[in-house]
CSV table of C-alpha atoms in Angstrom, one decimal:
chain,number,residue,atom,x,y,z
A,21,UNK,CA,0.1,0.2,0.0
A,22,UNK,CA,1.1,3.2,-1.3
A,23,UNK,CA,0.9,6.2,1.2
A,24,UNK,CA,2.9,9.7,0.5
A,25,UNK,CA,5.4,8.1,-1.5
A,26,UNK,CA,6.0,5.0,1.5
A,27,UNK,CA,5.2,1.7,1.2
A,28,UNK,CA,3.1,0.6,4.4
A,29,UNK,CA,2.7,-3.5,4.9
A,30,UNK,CA,-1.1,-4.0,5.2
A,31,UNK,CA,-1.2,-6.4,8.4
A,32,UNK,CA,-3.8,-8.2,8.9
A,33,UNK,CA,-5.3,-8.2,12.8
A,34,UNK,CA,-4.6,-10.7,14.8
A,35,UNK,CA,-6.4,-11.5,17.9
A,36,UNK,CA,-4.9,-12.8,20.7
A,37,UNK,CA,-7.1,-15.4,20.9
A,38,UNK,CA,-6.1,-16.6,17.4
A,39,UNK,CA,-2.4,-16.3,17.9
A,40,UNK,CA,-0.3,-19.6,17.3
A,41,UNK,CA,0.6,-21.1,20.6
A,42,UNK,CA,4.1,-21.8,21.5
A,43,UNK,CA,5.2,-25.1,20.9
A,44,UNK,CA,4.4,-27.6,23.5
A,45,UNK,CA,7.3,-29.6,24.4
A,46,UNK,CA,6.8,-33.4,25.5
A,47,UNK,CA,6.4,-33.6,29.1
A,48,UNK,CA,9.7,-35.3,30.5
A,49,UNK,CA,8.5,-38.6,32.2
A,50,UNK,CA,7.9,-39.0,35.8
A,51,UNK,CA,11.0,-40.0,37.5
A,52,UNK,CA,10.3,-43.3,38.9
A,53,UNK,CA,9.7,-42.7,42.8
A,54,UNK,CA,12.0,-44.7,45.2
A,55,UNK,CA,9.8,-44.6,48.2
A,56,UNK,CA,7.5,-47.2,48.7
A,57,UNK,CA,4.0,-46.5,49.2
A,58,UNK,CA,3.1,-44.9,52.3
A,59,UNK,CA,-0.6,-45.2,54.1
A,60,UNK,CA,-2.2,-41.8,54.1
A,61,UNK,CA,-3.3,-40.2,57.1
A,62,UNK,CA,-6.9,-40.6,56.5
A,63,UNK,CA,-6.4,-44.7,56.4
A,64,UNK,CA,-4.2,-44.8,59.5
A,65,UNK,CA,-7.7,-43.1,61.7
A,66,UNK,CA,-9.9,-45.7,60.3
A,67,UNK,CA,-9.5,-48.0,63.6
A,68,UNK,CA,-8.7,-46.8,66.9
A,69,UNK,CA,-6.9,-49.8,67.5
A,70,UNK,CA,-4.7,-49.6,63.9
A,71,UNK,CA,-5.8,-52.4,62.8
A,72,UNK,CA,-6.3,-51.4,59.5
A,73,UNK,CA,-2.8,-50.1,59.1
A,74,UNK,CA,-1.5,-53.6,59.9
A,75,UNK,CA,-3.9,-55.3,58.0
A,76,UNK,CA,-3.0,-53.2,55.2
A,77,UNK,CA,0.6,-53.7,55.1
A,78,UNK,CA,0.8,-57.1,55.9
A,79,UNK,CA,1.1,-59.3,52.5
A,80,UNK,CA,-0.1,-62.8,52.8
A,81,UNK,CA,1.8,-66.1,51.1
A,82,UNK,CA,-1.3,-66.5,48.7
A,83,UNK,CA,-1.6,-62.6,47.7
A,84,UNK,CA,2.2,-62.9,46.8
A,85,UNK,CA,1.7,-65.8,45.0
A,86,UNK,CA,-1.4,-65.0,43.0
A,87,UNK,CA,0.8,-62.0,41.9
A,88,UNK,CA,3.5,-64.0,40.8
A,89,UNK,CA,1.1,-66.7,38.9
A,90,UNK,CA,-0.3,-64.0,37.0
A,91,UNK,CA,2.7,-61.8,35.9
A,92,UNK,CA,4.4,-64.7,34.9
A,93,UNK,CA,1.2,-66.3,32.8
A,94,UNK,CA,0.2,-62.6,30.9
A,95,UNK,CA,4.4,-61.9,30.4
A,96,UNK,CA,4.3,-65.7,28.4
A,97,UNK,CA,1.6,-64.9,26.9
A,98,UNK,CA,3.4,-61.5,25.0
A,99,UNK,CA,1.8,-58.9,27.4
A,100,UNK,CA,4.0,-56.4,28.0
A,101,UNK,CA,5.1,-55.7,31.6
A,102,UNK,CA,3.8,-52.5,32.4
A,103,UNK,CA,0.3,-53.2,30.9
A,104,UNK,CA,0.5,-56.9,32.7
A,105,UNK,CA,0.9,-55.0,36.4
A,106,UNK,CA,-1.9,-52.3,35.5
A,107,UNK,CA,-3.8,-55.7,34.7
A,108,UNK,CA,-2.9,-57.2,38.2
A,109,UNK,CA,-3.4,-54.2,40.0
A,110,UNK,CA,-7.0,-53.3,38.9
A,111,UNK,CA,-7.8,-56.8,39.7
A,112,UNK,CA,-6.4,-57.1,43.1
A,113,UNK,CA,-8.3,-56.4,46.0
A,114,UNK,CA,-5.4,-56.5,48.7
A,115,UNK,CA,-5.3,-52.5,49.2
A,116,UNK,CA,-2.0,-52.1,50.1
A,117,UNK,CA,-0.5,-55.3,47.4
A,118,UNK,CA,-2.6,-52.9,44.7
A,119,UNK,CA,-1.1,-49.6,46.1
A,120,UNK,CA,2.7,-51.2,45.2
A,121,UNK,CA,1.7,-53.1,42.2
A,122,UNK,CA,0.5,-49.5,40.6
A,123,UNK,CA,3.2,-47.7,41.8
A,124,UNK,CA,6.0,-50.3,40.4
A,125,UNK,CA,3.7,-49.6,36.6
A,126,UNK,CA,4.4,-45.9,37.1
A,127,UNK,CA,8.2,-46.7,37.6
A,128,UNK,CA,8.2,-48.9,35.0
A,129,UNK,CA,6.6,-46.4,32.8
A,130,UNK,CA,8.9,-43.4,34.0
A,131,UNK,CA,12.1,-45.5,32.2
A,132,UNK,CA,12.6,-48.1,35.2
A,133,UNK,CA,13.2,-51.5,35.0
A,134,UNK,CA,11.0,-54.4,36.8
A,135,UNK,CA,14.0,-55.6,39.5
A,136,UNK,CA,14.8,-51.8,40.0
A,137,UNK,CA,10.9,-51.1,40.2
A,138,UNK,CA,10.8,-53.7,42.9
A,139,UNK,CA,13.9,-53.2,44.7
A,140,UNK,CA,11.7,-50.4,46.3
A,141,UNK,CA,9.7,-52.3,48.2
A,142,UNK,CA,12.1,-54.5,50.4
A,143,UNK,CA,9.2,-55.0,52.6
A,144,UNK,CA,7.5,-57.1,50.5
A,145,UNK,CA,9.8,-58.4,47.7
A,146,UNK,CA,12.9,-59.9,49.3
A,147,UNK,CA,16.1,-60.3,48.4
A,148,UNK,CA,15.3,-63.5,46.5
A,149,UNK,CA,13.1,-62.7,44.5
A,150,UNK,CA,14.5,-59.3,43.3
A,151,UNK,CA,17.7,-60.8,42.7
A,152,UNK,CA,15.8,-63.7,40.4
A,153,UNK,CA,14.0,-61.3,38.3
A,154,UNK,CA,16.8,-59.2,37.8
A,155,UNK,CA,18.7,-62.4,36.0
A,156,UNK,CA,15.9,-63.6,34.6
A,157,UNK,CA,15.1,-59.7,33.0
A,158,UNK,CA,18.7,-59.8,31.6
A,159,UNK,CA,18.7,-63.2,30.5
A,160,UNK,CA,15.1,-62.7,28.4
A,161,UNK,CA,13.5,-65.3,31.0
A,162,UNK,CA,11.6,-63.5,33.5
A,163,UNK,CA,8.4,-66.0,32.4
A,164,UNK,CA,10.3,-69.0,33.0
A,165,UNK,CA,11.6,-67.6,36.4
A,166,UNK,CA,8.4,-65.8,37.9
A,167,UNK,CA,6.9,-69.3,37.3
A,168,UNK,CA,9.8,-71.2,39.3
A,169,UNK,CA,9.4,-69.0,41.7
A,170,UNK,CA,5.7,-69.5,41.8
A,171,UNK,CA,6.1,-73.1,42.0
A,172,UNK,CA,8.8,-72.7,44.9
A,173,UNK,CA,6.8,-70.7,47.1
A,174,UNK,CA,3.8,-73.5,46.4
A,175,UNK,CA,6.2,-76.2,47.9
A,176,UNK,CA,7.8,-74.1,50.4
A,177,UNK,CA,3.7,-73.6,51.8
A,178,UNK,CA,3.3,-76.9,51.7
A,179,UNK,CA,6.2,-77.8,53.7
A,180,UNK,CA,5.5,-75.2,56.3
A,181,UNK,CA,2.0,-76.3,56.8
A,182,UNK,CA,3.1,-79.8,57.7
A,183,UNK,CA,5.9,-78.5,59.8
A,184,UNK,CA,3.1,-75.8,61.9
A,185,UNK,CA,0.9,-79.5,61.9
A,186,UNK,CA,3.2,-81.3,63.5
A,187,UNK,CA,4.7,-78.7,65.9
A,188,UNK,CA,1.3,-77.7,66.9
A,189,UNK,CA,-0.3,-80.9,67.6
A,190,UNK,CA,1.5,-81.4,70.8
A,191,UNK,CA,1.5,-77.9,71.8
A,192,UNK,CA,-2.5,-78.0,71.8
A,193,UNK,CA,-2.4,-81.1,73.7
A,194,UNK,CA,-0.3,-80.0,76.6
A,195,UNK,CA,-2.5,-76.4,76.5
A,196,UNK,CA,-5.2,-79.2,77.2
A,197,UNK,CA,-4.0,-80.5,79.7
A,198,UNK,CA,-2.8,-77.8,81.6
A,199,UNK,CA,-6.3,-76.4,81.4
A,200,UNK,CA,-8.0,-79.7,83.2
A,201,UNK,CA,-5.1,-79.7,85.8
A,202,UNK,CA,-5.6,-76.3,86.7
A,203,UNK,CA,-9.6,-77.7,86.9
A,204,UNK,CA,-9.1,-80.6,88.8
A,205,UNK,CA,-6.9,-78.6,91.6
A,206,UNK,CA,-8.8,-75.5,91.7
A,207,UNK,CA,-12.4,-76.3,91.8
A,208,UNK,CA,-12.5,-80.3,92.6
A,209,UNK,CA,-9.8,-81.1,94.8
A,210,UNK,CA,-10.7,-78.9,97.5
A,211,UNK,CA,-14.5,-79.7,97.5
A,212,UNK,CA,-13.0,-83.4,98.4
A,213,UNK,CA,-10.7,-81.8,101.1
A,214,UNK,CA,-14.0,-80.7,103.2
A,215,UNK,CA,-15.3,-83.7,102.9
A,216,UNK,CA,-12.1,-86.1,104.2
A,217,UNK,CA,-11.7,-83.7,106.8
A,218,UNK,CA,-15.2,-84.6,108.2
A,219,UNK,CA,-15.3,-88.4,107.7
A,220,UNK,CA,-11.9,-89.2,108.5
A,221,UNK,CA,-12.2,-87.8,111.8
A,222,UNK,CA,-8.5,-86.2,112.0
A,223,UNK,CA,-6.7,-89.1,110.6
A,224,UNK,CA,-3.8,-88.9,108.4
A,225,UNK,CA,-4.4,-88.6,104.8
A,226,UNK,CA,-1.8,-90.9,102.4
A,227,UNK,CA,1.2,-89.4,101.3
A,228,UNK,CA,-0.2,-88.8,97.4
A,229,UNK,CA,-3.2,-87.1,98.8
A,230,UNK,CA,-1.2,-84.9,101.2
A,231,UNK,CA,1.0,-83.9,98.4
A,232,UNK,CA,-2.4,-83.3,95.7
A,233,UNK,CA,-3.8,-81.2,98.5
A,234,UNK,CA,-1.0,-79.0,99.6
A,235,UNK,CA,-0.5,-78.5,95.3
A,236,UNK,CA,-4.3,-77.6,95.2
A,237,UNK,CA,-4.1,-75.5,98.2
A,238,UNK,CA,-0.9,-73.1,96.7
A,239,UNK,CA,-2.9,-72.8,93.3
A,240,UNK,CA,-6.0,-71.5,95.0
A,241,UNK,CA,-4.1,-69.5,97.9
A,242,UNK,CA,-1.8,-68.1,95.5
A,243,UNK,CA,-3.1,-67.8,92.4
A,244,UNK,CA,-2.1,-64.1,92.1
A,245,UNK,CA,1.5,-64.9,92.7
A,246,UNK,CA,1.5,-67.4,89.9
A,247,UNK,CA,0.1,-65.3,87.7
A,248,UNK,CA,2.6,-62.8,88.1
A,249,UNK,CA,5.4,-64.9,88.5
A,250,UNK,CA,4.3,-66.6,84.9
A,251,UNK,CA,4.5,-63.3,83.0
A,252,UNK,CA,7.6,-62.1,84.4
A,253,UNK,CA,9.0,-65.3,83.4
A,254,UNK,CA,7.5,-64.7,79.9
A,255,UNK,CA,8.2,-61.4,79.9
A,256,UNK,CA,12.3,-62.1,80.7
A,257,UNK,CA,12.6,-64.7,78.1
A,258,UNK,CA,11.4,-62.8,75.6
A,259,UNK,CA,13.5,-59.9,76.0
A,260,UNK,CA,16.5,-62.7,76.5
A,261,UNK,CA,15.5,-63.8,73.2
A,262,UNK,CA,15.7,-60.4,71.7
A,263,UNK,CA,19.3,-60.0,72.6
A,264,UNK,CA,21.8,-61.7,70.3
A,265,UNK,CA,23.3,-64.2,72.6
A,266,UNK,CA,19.7,-65.4,73.6
A,267,UNK,CA,18.5,-65.8,70.1
A,268,UNK,CA,21.6,-67.7,69.1
A,269,UNK,CA,21.0,-70.0,71.5
A,270,UNK,CA,17.6,-70.5,71.3
A,271,UNK,CA,17.7,-70.8,67.5
A,272,UNK,CA,20.3,-73.2,68.4
A,273,UNK,CA,18.4,-75.4,70.5
A,274,UNK,CA,15.4,-75.4,67.7
A,275,UNK,CA,18.0,-76.9,65.3
A,276,UNK,CA,19.7,-79.6,67.4
A,277,UNK,CA,17.4,-80.9,69.7
A,278,UNK,CA,16.5,-84.8,69.0
A,279,UNK,CA,12.9,-84.1,69.2
A,280,UNK,CA,11.8,-81.5,66.5
A,281,UNK,CA,15.7,-80.3,65.7
A,282,UNK,CA,15.7,-82.9,62.8
A,283,UNK,CA,12.2,-81.7,61.2
A,284,UNK,CA,13.0,-78.3,61.5
A,285,UNK,CA,16.3,-78.6,60.1
A,286,UNK,CA,15.0,-80.2,57.1
A,287,UNK,CA,12.8,-77.7,56.3
A,288,UNK,CA,15.2,-74.9,56.8
A,289,UNK,CA,17.7,-77.2,54.2
A,290,UNK,CA,14.6,-77.6,51.5
A,291,UNK,CA,14.1,-73.9,51.8
A,292,UNK,CA,17.3,-73.2,51.0
A,293,UNK,CA,17.9,-75.6,48.4
A,294,UNK,CA,14.9,-74.5,46.7
A,295,UNK,CA,15.9,-71.2,46.8
A,296,UNK,CA,19.4,-71.6,45.7
A,297,UNK,CA,18.2,-74.0,42.7
A,298,UNK,CA,15.9,-71.2,41.7
A,299,UNK,CA,18.8,-68.6,41.7
A,300,UNK,CA,21.5,-70.4,39.8
A,301,UNK,CA,19.1,-71.5,37.1
A,302,UNK,CA,18.3,-67.5,36.7
A,303,UNK,CA,21.9,-66.6,36.0
A,304,UNK,CA,22.5,-65.7,39.7
A,305,UNK,CA,26.2,-66.0,40.9
A,306,UNK,CA,27.1,-68.7,43.6
A,307,UNK,CA,28.5,-66.4,46.1
A,308,UNK,CA,25.4,-64.1,45.9
A,309,UNK,CA,23.4,-66.9,46.4
A,310,UNK,CA,25.1,-68.1,49.3
A,311,UNK,CA,25.0,-64.8,50.3
A,312,UNK,CA,21.1,-64.4,49.6
A,313,UNK,CA,20.7,-68.2,51.1
A,314,UNK,CA,22.0,-66.8,54.2
A,315,UNK,CA,18.9,-64.8,55.2
A,316,UNK,CA,16.2,-66.6,53.8
A,317,UNK,CA,15.7,-68.5,57.5
A,318,UNK,CA,14.9,-66.6,60.5
A,319,UNK,CA,17.6,-69.0,62.3
A,320,UNK,CA,21.0,-67.3,63.4
A,321,UNK,CA,22.8,-70.5,63.3
A,322,UNK,CA,21.5,-71.5,60.1
A,323,UNK,CA,22.5,-67.9,58.7
A,324,UNK,CA,26.0,-68.4,60.7
A,325,UNK,CA,26.9,-71.3,58.8
A,326,UNK,CA,25.5,-70.4,55.5
A,327,UNK,CA,28.0,-67.0,55.5
A,328,UNK,CA,30.4,-69.3,56.7
A,329,UNK,CA,30.1,-71.2,53.5
A,330,UNK,CA,30.0,-68.0,51.3
A,331,UNK,CA,33.5,-66.9,52.7
A,332,UNK,CA,34.8,-70.2,51.9
A,333,UNK,CA,33.8,-70.2,48.6
A,334,UNK,CA,35.0,-66.3,48.3
A,335,UNK,CA,38.4,-67.6,49.2
A,336,UNK,CA,38.2,-70.2,46.4
A,337,UNK,CA,37.2,-73.5,48.4
A,338,UNK,CA,34.9,-75.4,46.2
A,339,UNK,CA,31.0,-75.2,47.3
A,340,UNK,CA,30.1,-78.7,48.0
A,341,UNK,CA,33.3,-78.4,50.8
A,342,UNK,CA,32.4,-75.1,51.8
A,343,UNK,CA,28.4,-76.2,52.8
A,344,UNK,CA,28.1,-77.0,56.5
A,345,UNK,CA,27.9,-80.5,57.3
A,346,UNK,CA,25.8,-79.5,60.7
A,347,UNK,CA,22.7,-78.6,58.5
A,348,UNK,CA,23.7,-80.8,55.3
A,349,UNK,CA,24.1,-84.6,55.4
A,350,UNK,CA,27.5,-86.7,53.6
A,351,UNK,CA,25.0,-87.7,50.6
A,352,UNK,CA,23.9,-83.9,49.7
A,353,UNK,CA,27.5,-82.7,50.0
A,354,UNK,CA,28.4,-86.0,47.3
A,355,UNK,CA,25.3,-84.4,45.0
A,356,UNK,CA,26.5,-81.0,45.6
A,357,UNK,CA,30.1,-82.1,44.6
A,358,UNK,CA,28.8,-84.4,41.3
A,359,UNK,CA,26.8,-81.0,40.3
A,360,UNK,CA,29.7,-78.7,40.8
A,361,UNK,CA,32.0,-81.3,38.6
A,362,UNK,CA,29.6,-81.5,36.5
A,363,UNK,CA,28.5,-78.5,35.7
A,364,UNK,CA,24.9,-78.8,36.9
A,365,UNK,CA,24.6,-77.9,40.0
A,366,UNK,CA,20.9,-76.0,40.2
A,367,UNK,CA,19.7,-79.4,38.7
A,368,UNK,CA,21.6,-81.0,41.9
A,369,UNK,CA,20.1,-78.7,44.5
A,370,UNK,CA,16.6,-79.0,42.9
A,371,UNK,CA,16.9,-82.9,43.4
A,372,UNK,CA,18.4,-82.7,47.1
A,373,UNK,CA,15.5,-80.1,47.6
A,374,UNK,CA,13.1,-82.7,46.2
A,375,UNK,CA,14.4,-85.6,48.7
A,376,UNK,CA,14.5,-83.5,51.5
A,377,UNK,CA,10.5,-82.6,51.0
A,378,UNK,CA,10.2,-86.6,51.0
A,379,UNK,CA,12.0,-86.9,54.3
A,380,UNK,CA,9.7,-84.7,55.3
A,381,UNK,CA,6.4,-86.2,55.0
A,382,UNK,CA,8.3,-89.1,56.6
A,383,UNK,CA,9.4,-87.1,59.9
A,384,UNK,CA,6.0,-85.7,60.3
A,385,UNK,CA,4.4,-88.9,60.0
A,386,UNK,CA,6.6,-90.8,62.4
A,387,UNK,CA,6.5,-87.9,64.8
A,388,UNK,CA,2.6,-87.7,64.6
A,389,UNK,CA,2.6,-91.4,64.8
A,390,UNK,CA,4.8,-90.9,68.4
A,391,UNK,CA,3.7,-88.0,69.8
A,392,UNK,CA,0.1,-89.1,70.0
A,393,UNK,CA,0.5,-91.7,72.2
A,394,UNK,CA,2.7,-90.6,74.2
A,395,UNK,CA,0.6,-87.2,74.7
A,396,UNK,CA,-2.4,-89.5,75.5
A,397,UNK,CA,-0.4,-91.4,78.0
A,398,UNK,CA,1.0,-88.3,79.7
A,399,UNK,CA,-2.1,-87.0,80.1
A,400,UNK,CA,-3.6,-90.1,81.4
A,401,UNK,CA,-1.3,-90.5,84.0
A,402,UNK,CA,-1.7,-86.6,84.9
A,403,UNK,CA,-5.4,-87.1,86.0
A,404,UNK,CA,-5.5,-90.8,86.9
A,405,UNK,CA,-2.7,-89.5,89.4
A,406,UNK,CA,-5.3,-87.1,90.9
A,407,UNK,CA,-8.3,-89.3,90.8
A,408,UNK,CA,-6.0,-91.9,92.9
A,409,UNK,CA,-5.0,-89.3,95.6
A,410,UNK,CA,-8.9,-88.3,95.8
A,411,UNK,CA,-10.1,-92.5,95.9
A,412,UNK,CA,-6.9,-93.2,98.3
A,413,UNK,CA,-8.8,-91.7,101.8
A,414,UNK,CA,-12.2,-93.2,100.8
A,415,UNK,CA,-10.5,-96.8,100.3
A,416,UNK,CA,-8.5,-96.2,103.6
A,417,UNK,CA,-12.1,-95.4,105.1
A,418,UNK,CA,-13.3,-98.8,103.9
A,419,UNK,CA,-10.4,-100.8,104.9
A,420,UNK,CA,-11.2,-99.1,108.2
A,421,UNK,CA,-14.8,-100.0,108.2
A,422,UNK,CA,-14.2,-103.5,107.1
A,423,UNK,CA,-11.8,-104.3,109.9
A,424,UNK,CA,-14.5,-103.1,112.3
């Protein structure tokens, strides 16, 4: 446009609303959170006793087994990990586990790997699981490792149930026996004491009856002292057990006592072998396997023996000679030597684990068959002694009446 000899370019008005917006850069991926899921303050206050808090953070073996099985199936079917986690997270009913799974999905979407994301939650996924997944992720066998871990958990759960059932039965019988004894001494025997005082006219009671009566009088007259003493003894024992030396001695007794020790030892060794076999098959190094296996049980003596084996292998010793004969018998050490020589140690460990599982079944059956009659005889002797003590004065009275 020519205005007074000057060329002026005509600009069409552009409204602010129609101005081209600035170039929108893609949003940076949200960095993976390294903090475990925290329970909100609202959730903490849902129960006066904090019941919801404890329930929300406790992950049972069944919940963990469902998670591993579903993840293994989905990955094996070709579903991407992050999508698999989303599917599992939405279907999981356990609130805390749901939060953990969805947070792991967020971590992976933000650029993290599955092993790294799992490692942020040590209260849910232990070192055995995380290291196995790390090895499976490196070798591209994550689905196979998950399947193997699920099978291991099922076997371990079955073993733990058998051991618990074998150890629970005598405890229940002892509680019943103690309850019966307390009832007889507190309510039944004192009534006979008054009866004997009337019909015997001051004659001395039989020795067994006197002992039972004295024991009954002590329970009835000093029940408060007895309860306080029992509570104090239990409290002192719990405090002592929490010390390093106390825990070691208790764990040593649990492992080496002649009654339940063999069963507990076989259960621990079976767990170590199953875990070691799975991790070695996944590609985890022997030193790492031994170190992780030393922390897979709650027995300090077992942990100490496995760490000694770790240190021995680290110094160049073969694994079959480094393993403790306190835990592994000669046949197991021999099979471990064959596995080391042939390069098939994971297979040998798995076969050993199955052998120990079979031994556990046999020990549980034999232990139950032995304990049951022993407990019945013990209960019969206890009740029979009290009944005999009660009837002896009557027998003496009948003899006196016959002599008259």
